[in-house]
Structure formats: C-alpha cells, structure tokens
Amino acid sequence: MTFSALDSALLGPLFATDAMRAVFDDGARVAAMLRAEAALARAEAGNGLVPDGLAGALDAIAPGALDPAALGRKTAVSGVPVIPFVKAVQTALPRELEAGFHKGTTTQDIADTALVLQLRDAFDQVGDDLRAILAGLSDLARRHRETPCVGRTYGQQAAPVTFGYKAAIWALGIAEVGAELPRLRERVLTASLGGPVGTLAGLKDHADAVGERFAAELGLGFDPAPWHTRRARIAGTGTWLALLMGSLAKLATDVAHLASTEVGEVAEPFVPGRGGSSAMPHKRNPVSSTVILAAFSAAKGQVVPLLDAMAAAHERPAGAWHAEWHALPALFGLASGALREARALAEGLVADPARMRANLDLTRGLLFADAAAARLAPALGAEAAHRLVEEAAGAVRDGAGSLAEALAARPEARTIDLAPAFDLAPAIRAGARTADRALAETARLAALLSS
C-alpha cells in the first residue's frame, strides 16, 4: 500500500523525478544521519570530549548495513527514527567507542541536520532546472520578440502583443521567485545542535566550539542558538516551493490554452506516445502543463502543516515537527516534477506564427479598437471616440464586415485617416521593447540565482 502518489511505483514517475525521490528516500536519510553523527564526533574529538577513533569508526559503517525497514518497525514504537538508528549504530561500534557516541546531542539535532543535508542536494537540483528553464524561455522570447499574436484579457482577445513578450513575462515571473533561492539556501542550510532542550548543557564550555566545528565539518552554517522550535526557515522553504510552482503554473495555464484546438498557437514538444487518449487516437493532450498544474494544486495543502509547525510548544512540540516529515519531501517531489515539465516546455515549445496571425485576424479588426479610438479622440473627444468605436464594434459582431469598414461608414470618422490605427507595427515594436526590458530583468535575476 502507498500513501502518497510520489511513493507510488505507478504514479510517482509522473509527478516527481527519480533524482529528487532519491534525495528523500530512506537510504539517503540514514546516510545523512550517519554523516551528521560522524561530523559531531570529529567536532567533539577536537575538543577532547570523545575518543579520536569514534569518527573513523562511524565512517566505516556502511549506510546500507542499517536496514530502514527494521529501523521503521522500531520507529513505530519509539516515535522518532533517530532512537532506533542510535541503538543500531551503538551495536556496531567497539565497546570503548560506544560511550562517546551521540554525546550531548538529541534526536532532533540529528534529524534536522540530516534533513538539511538532504535539502542541500534538493536545492541543487531545483537550481539546475531553474537556470535551464530561464535560459530556454529567454531564448524563446528572443526568437519571437517580433512575432505578433493576440493579447488576451478575461479570456477574450484584447489587443495585439508579441509572442516574445508573452514568453518574456513567463520567464520573468519564474525568475522573480527563483532569485530568492540563494538567500533561502543561506538561511536553511544551517546545522542543528542544541541538545535535549537547546542549551547544550552536556557540552558545558565547549558548546560553541563544538557547534562551529560540527557545522564546518558538514559545510553548513552555524547557528549559535537552537532552531528546534524556530521553524520559519522550514515553513519558508515550503512556501517558496509553492510560489515557485505557482510561477510555473502561470506558464502551464497559458500553454494549455494556447495549445487548445480552437486556438492552436503552440504545441507541447512531441514525444511518441505522450498525451494520447485510450479512447480517442487523435488526441495530443498537454501532459507537461497538466503535471505542472496538478503539482501546484497539490502543493498548497502541503504548506499548511509547515506553517502550523511554527506554533511549536516550549522546547519541542508533539506532532507539529513530525508533520513536517510528510510535507516537505512531498513539496520537493512535486516541485521536481513541475520543474522537469517546465524545462521541457521552455526548451521545446513549438510556436505557430501562422496560426497566431490567423487568430489576430479572427475578430475582423476589433483588436485595434483601442488604437482606433485614440486616433479619433483628437477630433471627436475621448468620450465620443470611445462611444463611436464601441458602436462600430457592435456592428462588426453583428456581421457588418471589419471594424475599419464599420468606422468608414460613420460620417464622423470619414475625414480622419484611420489606416495607421490598424497597422500592426506599433504593437510589434511595443511588444518587442517590453520583452527586451523583461529579459534584461530576467538576466539580472538569473545572475543572482547563480551567485
């Protein structure tokens, strides 16, 4: 039985990458706990608190020798996996070293530090995909900076833009969220060492020295105060992941609509067998967009337990911390699948400029209503010009030809040259110019992401 789609052999590959699933699998968690204990042993040995050989003995224990299934059965009794883990490691150590193992620390220190080590690998994967997505979307925007297409508001055709502009806005929205990753990493990638109630009383005057050495051994930041119940960094990580998936969902929402039969302006990259239907052989469903939108929908509920964990009672809560174990890996798993699919879209989305142009002509000039009103306003006044164009637009919808023809039939407009209002060139220039500005900001933010 599986309790999560991400753990399912059937559904997991659709919603999460194998690489991210490996980061949070049981073997990786056990290995991270071992690594944390070995680093602690080195830090304590350097301060004369434990034998020098303890760290080496811990390094010699293969993570695979600690059976997660066996530890899990005992976790059901102990309430936390670190307790059976500690007992299993103790039995593998020589008697003269066993007494120094796990000295001065507590279960939450090892669990949280192991989690942080996993998060470092997870952040690396997220960053790699983000950089590729931004590069792909930026290239798409540059290639189509002057490709005219329909701009839509409230689901209706509004005014001409360029497809490069649309792609640049996708990129910038993702970059704005992605640029927060370096700051988030700096805050989150911090070792946890506080002891039973956070005071490191068992290490006495060596507490700071051991804490600094412990963090340095793992390549993590040092926090001079315990963060056992300061969970904002974990809640912030989950919230950031949800925001990231939201920025990807903007891309997916647009692509799913643009790929619909009636619009047909883009197509997801073709992969044989992908997007088909068991009943309708002609279908080519937008699978990448679907996965991204499903991930965003599922992610929001996973953020709530992380926020709830901030209301931690005293020095360690009952349940709130434990709920994070469900939510955070799930969020990274969902994000990995969404990023994988967004990367496929960014690097392989197929645009159809001819269909874009056909859709521009679909409303027989109504897309230029605003430009026509602006052209009429100096002679008629803004209100009268707006009213005239609105009436002409109604006539077009009733079958009276094009907007240009409907306006030409109105006496008030006959002496005014309206041809420039129906010229695509200004809209193309405006779209290209705005795309360039958005891409420049995206490049700036992408540089922060890589810093």
CSV table of C-alpha atoms in Angstrom, one decimal:
chain,number,residue,atom,x,y,z
A,1,MET,CA,0.0,0.0,0.0
A,2,THR,CA,1.2,3.5,-0.8
A,3,PHE,CA,0.0,6.6,1.0
A,4,SER,CA,1.4,9.2,-1.5
A,5,ALA,CA,1.4,9.4,-5.3
A,6,LEU,CA,5.1,10.3,-5.0
A,7,ASP,CA,5.8,7.0,-3.3
A,8,SER,CA,3.8,5.0,-5.9
A,9,ALA,CA,5.6,2.9,-8.4
A,10,LEU,CA,2.7,3.6,-10.7
A,11,LEU,CA,2.2,7.4,-10.3
A,12,GLY,CA,5.5,8.6,-8.8
A,13,PRO,CA,7.4,8.8,-12.1
A,14,LEU,CA,4.7,11.1,-13.5
A,15,PHE,CA,4.8,13.6,-10.6
A,16,ALA,CA,8.4,13.5,-9.3
A,17,THR,CA,11.8,12.9,-10.7
A,18,ASP,CA,13.8,9.8,-9.8
A,19,ALA,CA,16.7,12.1,-8.7
A,20,MET,CA,14.5,14.0,-6.2
A,21,ARG,CA,12.9,10.9,-4.9
A,22,ALA,CA,16.4,9.5,-4.3
A,23,VAL,CA,17.3,12.6,-2.2
A,24,PHE,CA,14.5,11.9,0.2
A,25,ASP,CA,14.4,8.1,0.2
A,26,ASP,CA,15.1,6.1,3.4
A,27,GLY,CA,18.6,5.2,2.5
A,28,ALA,CA,19.5,8.8,1.9
A,29,ARG,CA,18.1,9.8,5.3
A,30,VAL,CA,20.0,7.1,7.1
A,31,ALA,CA,23.2,8.1,5.3
A,32,ALA,CA,22.7,11.7,6.2
A,33,MET,CA,22.1,10.8,9.9
A,34,LEU,CA,25.4,8.8,9.9
A,35,ARG,CA,27.2,11.7,8.3
A,36,ALA,CA,25.9,14.1,10.9
A,37,GLU,CA,26.9,11.8,13.8
A,38,ALA,CA,30.4,11.4,12.3
A,39,ALA,CA,30.8,15.2,12.0
A,40,LEU,CA,29.7,15.6,15.6
A,41,ALA,CA,32.3,13.0,16.7
A,42,ARG,CA,35.0,14.9,14.9
A,43,ALA,CA,34.0,18.2,16.4
A,44,GLU,CA,33.8,16.7,19.9
A,45,ALA,CA,37.1,14.8,19.5
A,46,GLY,CA,38.8,18.1,18.5
A,47,ASN,CA,37.7,19.4,21.9
A,48,GLY,CA,38.8,16.3,23.8
A,49,LEU,CA,35.2,15.2,24.6
A,50,VAL,CA,35.2,11.8,22.8
A,51,PRO,CA,37.9,9.4,21.6
A,52,ASP,CA,39.7,10.3,18.3
A,53,GLY,CA,38.7,7.0,16.7
A,54,LEU,CA,35.0,7.4,17.0
A,55,ALA,CA,34.5,9.4,13.8
A,56,GLY,CA,36.5,6.9,11.8
A,57,ALA,CA,34.5,4.1,13.2
A,58,LEU,CA,31.3,5.8,12.2
A,59,ASP,CA,32.7,6.5,8.7
A,60,ALA,CA,33.4,2.8,8.4
A,61,ILE,CA,29.7,1.9,8.9
A,62,ALA,CA,28.0,1.5,5.5
A,63,PRO,CA,24.6,3.1,5.4
A,64,GLY,CA,23.3,0.0,3.7
A,65,ALA,CA,24.1,-2.0,6.8
A,66,LEU,CA,21.3,-0.2,8.6
A,67,ASP,CA,18.1,-1.6,7.3
A,68,PRO,CA,15.4,1.1,7.0
A,69,ALA,CA,12.6,-1.4,7.3
A,70,ALA,CA,14.0,-2.8,10.6
A,71,LEU,CA,14.5,0.8,11.8
A,72,GLY,CA,11.0,1.7,10.7
A,73,ARG,CA,9.4,-1.1,12.8
A,74,LYS,CA,11.2,0.2,15.8
A,75,THR,CA,10.3,3.8,14.9
A,76,ALA,CA,6.7,2.8,15.3
A,77,VAL,CA,7.5,2.2,18.9
A,78,SER,CA,10.0,5.0,19.7
A,79,GLY,CA,8.1,7.7,17.8
A,80,VAL,CA,11.2,9.0,16.0
A,81,PRO,CA,13.6,7.2,13.7
A,82,VAL,CA,16.8,8.6,15.4
A,83,ILE,CA,16.3,6.5,18.5
A,84,PRO,CA,16.4,3.0,16.8
A,85,PHE,CA,19.1,4.5,14.5
A,86,VAL,CA,21.3,5.4,17.5
A,87,LYS,CA,20.8,2.0,19.1
A,88,ALA,CA,21.7,0.2,15.8
A,89,VAL,CA,24.9,2.3,15.4
A,90,GLN,CA,25.8,1.7,19.0
A,91,THR,CA,25.8,-2.1,18.5
A,92,ALA,CA,28.1,-1.7,15.5
A,93,LEU,CA,30.7,0.3,17.5
A,94,PRO,CA,33.5,-1.1,19.6
A,95,ARG,CA,32.7,-1.0,23.3
A,96,GLU,CA,35.4,1.5,24.0
A,97,LEU,CA,33.9,4.0,21.5
A,98,GLU,CA,30.2,3.4,22.1
A,99,ALA,CA,30.0,5.5,25.2
A,100,GLY,CA,31.1,8.7,23.3
A,101,PHE,CA,28.6,8.2,20.5
A,102,HIS,CA,25.7,10.8,20.3
A,103,LYS,CA,27.2,12.8,23.2
A,104,GLY,CA,25.5,16.0,24.2
A,105,THR,CA,23.1,16.0,21.3
A,106,THR,CA,19.4,14.9,20.9
A,107,THR,CA,17.2,13.2,18.3
A,108,GLN,CA,16.0,16.5,16.8
A,109,ASP,CA,19.6,17.7,16.2
A,110,ILE,CA,20.4,14.6,14.1
A,111,ALA,CA,17.1,14.5,12.3
A,112,ASP,CA,17.1,18.2,11.4
A,113,THR,CA,20.8,18.3,10.4
A,114,ALA,CA,20.3,15.2,8.3
A,115,LEU,CA,17.3,16.9,6.7
A,116,VAL,CA,19.4,20.0,5.9
A,117,LEU,CA,22.0,17.8,4.2
A,118,GLN,CA,19.2,16.3,2.0
A,119,LEU,CA,17.8,19.8,1.4
A,120,ARG,CA,21.2,20.9,0.1
A,121,ASP,CA,21.0,18.2,-2.6
A,122,ALA,CA,17.4,19.1,-3.3
A,123,PHE,CA,18.2,22.8,-3.7
A,124,ASP,CA,21.0,21.9,-6.1
A,125,GLN,CA,18.5,20.1,-8.4
A,126,VAL,CA,16.0,22.9,-8.2
A,127,GLY,CA,18.6,25.4,-9.1
A,128,ASP,CA,19.8,23.5,-12.1
A,129,ASP,CA,16.4,23.2,-13.5
A,130,LEU,CA,15.6,26.8,-12.8
A,131,ARG,CA,18.6,28.0,-14.7
A,132,ALA,CA,17.7,25.8,-17.7
A,133,ILE,CA,14.1,27.0,-17.7
A,134,LEU,CA,15.1,30.7,-17.7
A,135,ALA,CA,17.6,30.1,-20.4
A,136,GLY,CA,15.1,28.3,-22.6
A,137,LEU,CA,12.3,30.8,-22.1
A,138,SER,CA,14.6,33.7,-22.7
A,139,ASP,CA,15.8,32.1,-26.0
A,140,LEU,CA,12.1,31.5,-27.0
A,141,ALA,CA,11.3,35.2,-26.2
A,142,ARG,CA,14.2,36.5,-28.2
A,143,ARG,CA,13.3,34.3,-31.2
A,144,HIS,CA,9.7,35.6,-31.2
A,145,ARG,CA,10.2,39.1,-29.9
A,146,GLU,CA,8.6,40.4,-33.1
A,147,THR,CA,6.1,37.6,-33.8
A,148,PRO,CA,2.7,39.2,-33.5
A,149,CYS,CA,0.0,37.4,-31.5
A,150,VAL,CA,-3.2,38.1,-29.7
A,151,GLY,CA,-3.1,39.6,-26.2
A,152,ARG,CA,-6.0,38.3,-24.1
A,153,THR,CA,-7.8,39.7,-21.0
A,154,TYR,CA,-10.7,38.0,-19.3
A,155,GLY,CA,-10.3,35.1,-21.7
A,156,GLN,CA,-11.1,37.4,-24.7
A,157,GLN,CA,-9.0,38.9,-27.4
A,158,ALA,CA,-7.9,42.3,-26.3
A,159,ALA,CA,-5.0,43.9,-28.3
A,160,PRO,CA,-2.0,42.7,-30.3
A,161,VAL,CA,1.2,41.8,-28.5
A,162,THR,CA,4.1,39.6,-29.5
A,163,PHE,CA,4.7,36.1,-28.5
A,164,GLY,CA,8.2,37.0,-27.4
A,165,TYR,CA,6.6,39.4,-24.9
A,166,LYS,CA,4.4,36.6,-23.5
A,167,ALA,CA,7.4,34.3,-23.2
A,168,ALA,CA,9.5,37.0,-21.6
A,169,ILE,CA,6.8,37.5,-19.0
A,170,TRP,CA,6.7,33.8,-18.2
A,171,ALA,CA,10.5,33.9,-17.7
A,172,LEU,CA,10.4,37.0,-15.5
A,173,GLY,CA,7.7,35.6,-13.3
A,174,ILE,CA,9.7,32.5,-12.7
A,175,ALA,CA,13.0,34.4,-12.2
A,176,GLU,CA,11.4,36.7,-9.6
A,177,VAL,CA,10.7,33.6,-7.4
A,178,GLY,CA,13.9,31.8,-8.4
A,179,ALA,CA,16.1,34.7,-7.4
A,180,GLU,CA,15.2,34.1,-3.7
A,181,LEU,CA,16.9,30.7,-3.7
A,182,PRO,CA,20.4,31.8,-2.7
A,183,ARG,CA,19.0,33.7,0.3
A,184,LEU,CA,16.8,30.8,1.2
A,185,ARG,CA,19.8,28.4,1.0
A,186,GLU,CA,21.9,30.5,3.3
A,187,ARG,CA,19.1,30.6,5.9
A,188,VAL,CA,18.1,26.9,5.7
A,189,LEU,CA,21.5,25.2,5.2
A,190,THR,CA,22.4,25.5,8.9
A,191,ALA,CA,23.4,22.7,11.3
A,192,SER,CA,21.2,22.0,14.2
A,193,LEU,CA,22.9,21.3,17.5
A,194,GLY,CA,21.1,22.2,20.8
A,195,GLY,CA,21.0,19.1,22.9
A,196,PRO,CA,17.9,17.9,24.8
A,197,VAL,CA,16.3,21.4,25.4
A,198,GLY,CA,18.5,23.6,23.2
A,199,THR,CA,21.1,24.7,25.8
A,200,LEU,CA,23.9,22.1,25.0
A,201,ALA,CA,24.3,21.8,28.7
A,202,GLY,CA,26.1,18.4,28.3
A,203,LEU,CA,28.9,20.1,26.4
A,204,LYS,CA,29.5,22.8,29.0
A,205,ASP,CA,32.1,25.4,28.0
A,206,HIS,CA,32.8,23.5,24.7
A,207,ALA,CA,29.3,24.1,23.3
A,208,ASP,CA,30.2,27.0,20.9
A,209,ALA,CA,33.4,25.4,19.7
A,210,VAL,CA,31.8,22.1,19.1
A,211,GLY,CA,28.8,23.7,17.3
A,212,GLU,CA,31.1,25.7,15.0
A,213,ARG,CA,33.3,22.7,14.2
A,214,PHE,CA,30.2,20.5,13.7
A,215,ALA,CA,28.7,22.9,11.1
A,216,ALA,CA,32.1,23.4,9.4
A,217,GLU,CA,32.6,19.6,9.1
A,218,LEU,CA,29.4,19.4,7.2
A,219,GLY,CA,29.8,22.6,5.1
A,220,LEU,CA,26.8,24.1,6.8
A,221,GLY,CA,26.1,27.4,8.5
A,222,PHE,CA,26.4,27.7,12.3
A,223,ASP,CA,23.5,29.0,14.3
A,224,PRO,CA,24.6,30.0,17.8
A,225,ALA,CA,21.1,29.4,19.1
A,226,PRO,CA,18.9,26.3,18.7
A,227,TRP,CA,16.3,26.3,15.9
A,228,HIS,CA,14.4,23.3,17.3
A,229,THR,CA,11.3,25.4,17.6
A,230,ARG,CA,12.2,28.3,15.3
A,231,ARG,CA,10.6,26.7,12.2
A,232,ALA,CA,10.2,29.7,10.0
A,233,ARG,CA,13.1,28.6,7.8
A,234,ILE,CA,11.3,25.3,7.1
A,235,ALA,CA,7.9,26.9,6.6
A,236,GLY,CA,9.6,29.5,4.3
A,237,THR,CA,11.1,26.7,2.3
A,238,GLY,CA,7.7,25.1,1.7
A,239,THR,CA,6.1,28.4,1.0
A,240,TRP,CA,8.8,29.3,-1.5
A,241,LEU,CA,8.4,25.9,-3.3
A,242,ALA,CA,4.6,26.6,-3.6
A,243,LEU,CA,5.3,30.1,-5.0
A,244,LEU,CA,7.8,28.5,-7.4
A,245,MET,CA,5.2,26.0,-8.6
A,246,GLY,CA,2.7,28.9,-8.9
A,247,SER,CA,5.1,30.8,-11.2
A,248,LEU,CA,5.4,27.6,-13.3
A,249,ALA,CA,1.6,27.2,-13.3
A,250,LYS,CA,1.3,30.6,-15.0
A,251,LEU,CA,3.3,29.2,-17.9
A,252,ALA,CA,1.3,26.0,-17.9
A,253,THR,CA,-2.1,27.8,-17.8
A,254,ASP,CA,-1.2,29.8,-20.8
A,255,VAL,CA,0.3,26.9,-22.7
A,256,ALA,CA,-2.7,24.6,-22.1
A,257,HIS,CA,-5.0,27.3,-23.5
A,258,LEU,CA,-2.8,28.2,-26.4
A,259,ALA,CA,-2.5,24.5,-27.3
A,260,SER,CA,-6.3,24.0,-27.4
A,261,THR,CA,-7.8,23.0,-30.7
A,262,GLU,CA,-9.6,26.3,-31.2
A,263,VAL,CA,-6.5,28.4,-30.5
A,264,GLY,CA,-3.7,26.2,-31.7
A,265,GLU,CA,-0.9,28.8,-31.4
A,266,VAL,CA,1.6,26.5,-29.6
A,267,ALA,CA,2.1,22.8,-29.1
A,268,GLU,CA,4.0,21.0,-26.4
A,269,PRO,CA,7.1,19.1,-27.6
A,270,PHE,CA,6.2,16.0,-29.4
A,271,VAL,CA,7.1,12.7,-27.7
A,272,PRO,CA,5.8,9.5,-29.2
A,273,GLY,CA,3.0,8.0,-27.1
A,274,ARG,CA,2.8,11.1,-24.9
A,275,GLY,CA,-0.6,12.9,-24.4
A,276,GLY,CA,-2.7,10.3,-26.1
A,277,SER,CA,-6.1,9.0,-25.2
A,278,SER,CA,-7.2,5.4,-24.6
A,279,ALA,CA,-10.4,6.2,-26.5
A,280,MET,CA,-9.5,8.9,-29.0
A,281,PRO,CA,-6.5,8.2,-31.2
A,282,HIS,CA,-6.3,11.8,-32.4
A,283,LYS,CA,-5.7,13.4,-29.0
A,284,ARG,CA,-2.5,15.1,-28.1
A,285,ASN,CA,-3.1,16.3,-24.5
A,286,PRO,CA,-0.8,18.9,-22.9
A,287,VAL,CA,0.8,16.5,-20.4
A,288,SER,CA,3.5,18.8,-19.2
A,289,SER,CA,1.1,21.6,-18.4
A,290,THR,CA,-1.2,19.1,-16.7
A,291,VAL,CA,1.6,17.8,-14.4
A,292,ILE,CA,2.6,21.4,-13.5
A,293,LEU,CA,-1.0,22.4,-12.7
A,294,ALA,CA,-1.6,19.3,-10.7
A,295,ALA,CA,1.6,19.9,-8.7
A,296,PHE,CA,0.6,23.4,-7.9
A,297,SER,CA,-2.8,22.4,-6.8
A,298,ALA,CA,-1.5,19.6,-4.5
A,299,ALA,CA,1.4,21.7,-3.1
A,300,LYS,CA,-0.8,24.4,-1.5
A,301,GLY,CA,-2.2,21.9,1.1
A,302,GLN,CA,1.3,20.7,2.0
A,303,VAL,CA,2.4,24.2,3.1
A,304,VAL,CA,-0.2,24.3,5.9
A,305,PRO,CA,1.5,21.7,8.2
A,306,LEU,CA,4.8,23.6,7.8
A,307,LEU,CA,3.1,26.9,8.9
A,308,ASP,CA,1.3,25.1,11.7
A,309,ALA,CA,4.7,23.8,13.0
A,310,MET,CA,5.7,27.4,13.7
A,311,ALA,CA,3.3,27.3,16.7
A,312,ALA,CA,5.7,24.9,18.5
A,313,ALA,CA,5.1,24.3,22.2
A,314,HIS,CA,8.0,25.1,24.5
A,315,GLU,CA,11.3,23.4,23.6
A,316,ARG,CA,9.9,20.6,21.4
A,317,PRO,CA,6.3,20.1,20.3
A,318,ALA,CA,4.2,17.0,20.0
A,319,GLY,CA,3.2,16.3,16.4
A,320,ALA,CA,3.9,19.7,14.7
A,321,TRP,CA,7.6,18.9,14.0
A,322,HIS,CA,6.6,15.3,12.9
A,323,ALA,CA,4.1,16.6,10.4
A,324,GLU,CA,7.0,18.3,8.5
A,325,TRP,CA,8.3,14.9,7.6
A,326,HIS,CA,5.2,14.3,5.4
A,327,ALA,CA,5.0,17.8,3.9
A,328,LEU,CA,8.5,18.9,3.0
A,329,PRO,CA,9.6,15.9,0.9
A,330,ALA,CA,6.3,15.9,-0.8
A,331,LEU,CA,6.7,19.6,-1.8
A,332,PHE,CA,10.2,18.9,-3.2
A,333,GLY,CA,8.9,15.9,-5.1
A,334,LEU,CA,6.0,17.9,-6.6
A,335,ALA,CA,8.4,20.7,-7.5
A,336,SER,CA,10.8,18.4,-9.2
A,337,GLY,CA,8.1,17.1,-11.5
A,338,ALA,CA,6.8,20.5,-12.2
A,339,LEU,CA,10.3,21.8,-12.9
A,340,ARG,CA,11.1,18.9,-15.2
A,341,GLU,CA,8.0,19.6,-17.3
A,342,ALA,CA,8.5,23.3,-17.3
A,343,ARG,CA,12.0,22.7,-18.6
A,344,ALA,CA,10.6,20.6,-21.4
A,345,LEU,CA,8.3,23.4,-22.3
A,346,ALA,CA,11.0,26.1,-22.1
A,347,GLU,CA,13.4,24.1,-24.3
A,348,GLY,CA,10.9,22.6,-26.7
A,349,LEU,CA,7.7,24.5,-27.0
A,350,VAL,CA,6.6,24.7,-30.7
A,351,ALA,CA,5.2,28.1,-31.7
A,352,ASP,CA,2.9,28.5,-34.8
A,353,PRO,CA,3.3,32.1,-36.0
A,354,ALA,CA,0.9,31.5,-38.9
A,355,ARG,CA,-1.9,30.4,-36.6
A,356,MET,CA,-1.1,33.4,-34.4
A,357,ARG,CA,-1.6,35.7,-37.3
A,358,ALA,CA,-4.8,33.9,-38.3
A,359,ASN,CA,-6.1,34.5,-34.8
A,360,LEU,CA,-5.2,38.1,-35.0
A,361,ASP,CA,-7.5,38.4,-38.0
A,362,LEU,CA,-10.3,36.4,-36.4
A,363,THR,CA,-12.2,39.4,-34.9
A,364,ARG,CA,-12.0,41.4,-38.1
A,365,GLY,CA,-10.1,44.3,-36.7
A,366,LEU,CA,-11.6,44.5,-33.2
A,367,LEU,CA,-8.2,44.1,-31.7
A,368,PHE,CA,-7.4,47.6,-33.0
A,369,ALA,CA,-10.4,49.2,-31.3
A,370,ASP,CA,-8.3,51.0,-28.7
A,371,ALA,CA,-5.9,52.3,-31.3
A,372,ALA,CA,-8.8,53.5,-33.5
A,373,ALA,CA,-10.4,55.3,-30.5
A,374,ALA,CA,-7.0,57.0,-29.8
A,375,ARG,CA,-6.8,58.1,-33.5
A,376,LEU,CA,-10.4,59.6,-33.3
A,377,ALA,CA,-10.1,61.3,-29.9
A,378,PRO,CA,-8.2,64.5,-31.0
A,379,ALA,CA,-11.0,65.3,-33.4
A,380,LEU,CA,-14.1,63.9,-31.6
A,381,GLY,CA,-13.1,64.0,-27.9
A,382,ALA,CA,-12.2,60.9,-25.9
A,383,GLU,CA,-15.7,60.0,-24.8
A,384,ALA,CA,-17.3,60.5,-28.2
A,385,ALA,CA,-14.5,58.5,-29.9
A,386,HIS,CA,-14.9,55.6,-27.4
A,387,ARG,CA,-18.6,55.6,-27.9
A,388,LEU,CA,-18.2,55.6,-31.7
A,389,VAL,CA,-15.8,52.7,-31.8
A,390,GLU,CA,-17.9,50.8,-29.3
A,391,GLU,CA,-20.9,51.1,-31.6
A,392,ALA,CA,-18.9,50.2,-34.6
A,393,ALA,CA,-17.5,47.1,-32.8
A,394,GLY,CA,-21.1,46.0,-32.0
A,395,ALA,CA,-21.9,46.3,-35.7
A,396,VAL,CA,-18.9,44.1,-36.5
A,397,ARG,CA,-20.1,41.5,-34.1
A,398,ASP,CA,-23.5,41.6,-35.8
A,399,GLY,CA,-21.9,40.9,-39.2
A,400,ALA,CA,-21.1,44.3,-40.6
A,401,GLY,CA,-17.7,43.5,-42.0
A,402,SER,CA,-14.5,44.7,-40.4
A,403,LEU,CA,-14.0,47.4,-37.8
A,404,ALA,CA,-12.3,49.6,-40.4
A,405,GLU,CA,-15.3,49.2,-42.7
A,406,ALA,CA,-17.8,49.9,-39.9
A,407,LEU,CA,-15.9,53.1,-38.9
A,408,ALA,CA,-15.6,54.2,-42.5
A,409,ALA,CA,-19.4,54.1,-42.8
A,410,ARG,CA,-19.8,56.6,-40.0
A,411,PRO,CA,-19.9,60.2,-41.1
A,412,GLU,CA,-18.0,61.4,-38.0
A,413,ALA,CA,-14.9,59.3,-39.0
A,414,ARG,CA,-14.8,59.8,-42.8
A,415,THR,CA,-12.4,62.7,-42.7
A,416,ILE,CA,-9.9,61.0,-40.3
A,417,ASP,CA,-7.2,58.8,-41.6
A,418,LEU,CA,-7.7,55.6,-39.6
A,419,ALA,CA,-5.3,53.4,-41.5
A,420,PRO,CA,-2.4,53.8,-39.0
A,421,ALA,CA,-4.7,52.5,-36.2
A,422,PHE,CA,-4.9,49.1,-38.0
A,423,ASP,CA,-1.1,48.9,-38.5
A,424,LEU,CA,0.5,46.0,-36.5
A,425,ALA,CA,3.9,47.7,-36.5
A,426,PRO,CA,3.4,49.8,-33.3
A,427,ALA,CA,2.1,46.8,-31.4
A,428,ILE,CA,5.1,44.7,-32.5
A,429,ARG,CA,7.5,47.4,-31.5
A,430,ALA,CA,5.8,47.8,-28.1
A,431,GLY,CA,5.8,44.1,-27.5
A,432,ALA,CA,9.5,43.7,-28.6
A,433,ARG,CA,10.5,46.7,-26.4
A,434,THR,CA,8.7,45.3,-23.4
A,435,ALA,CA,10.1,41.8,-24.0
A,436,ASP,CA,13.6,43.3,-24.0
A,437,ARG,CA,13.0,45.0,-20.7
A,438,ALA,CA,11.6,41.9,-19.2
A,439,LEU,CA,14.5,39.8,-20.5
A,440,ALA,CA,17.1,42.2,-19.1
A,441,GLU,CA,15.5,41.9,-15.6
A,442,THR,CA,15.3,38.2,-16.0
A,443,ALA,CA,19.0,38.1,-16.8
A,444,ARG,CA,19.8,40.2,-13.7
A,445,LEU,CA,17.7,37.8,-11.5
A,446,ALA,CA,19.2,34.7,-13.1
A,447,ALA,CA,22.6,36.0,-12.2
A,448,LEU,CA,21.5,36.2,-8.6
A,449,LEU,CA,20.3,32.7,-8.8
A,450,SER,CA,23.7,31.6,-10.0
A,451,SER,CA,25.6,33.6,-7.4
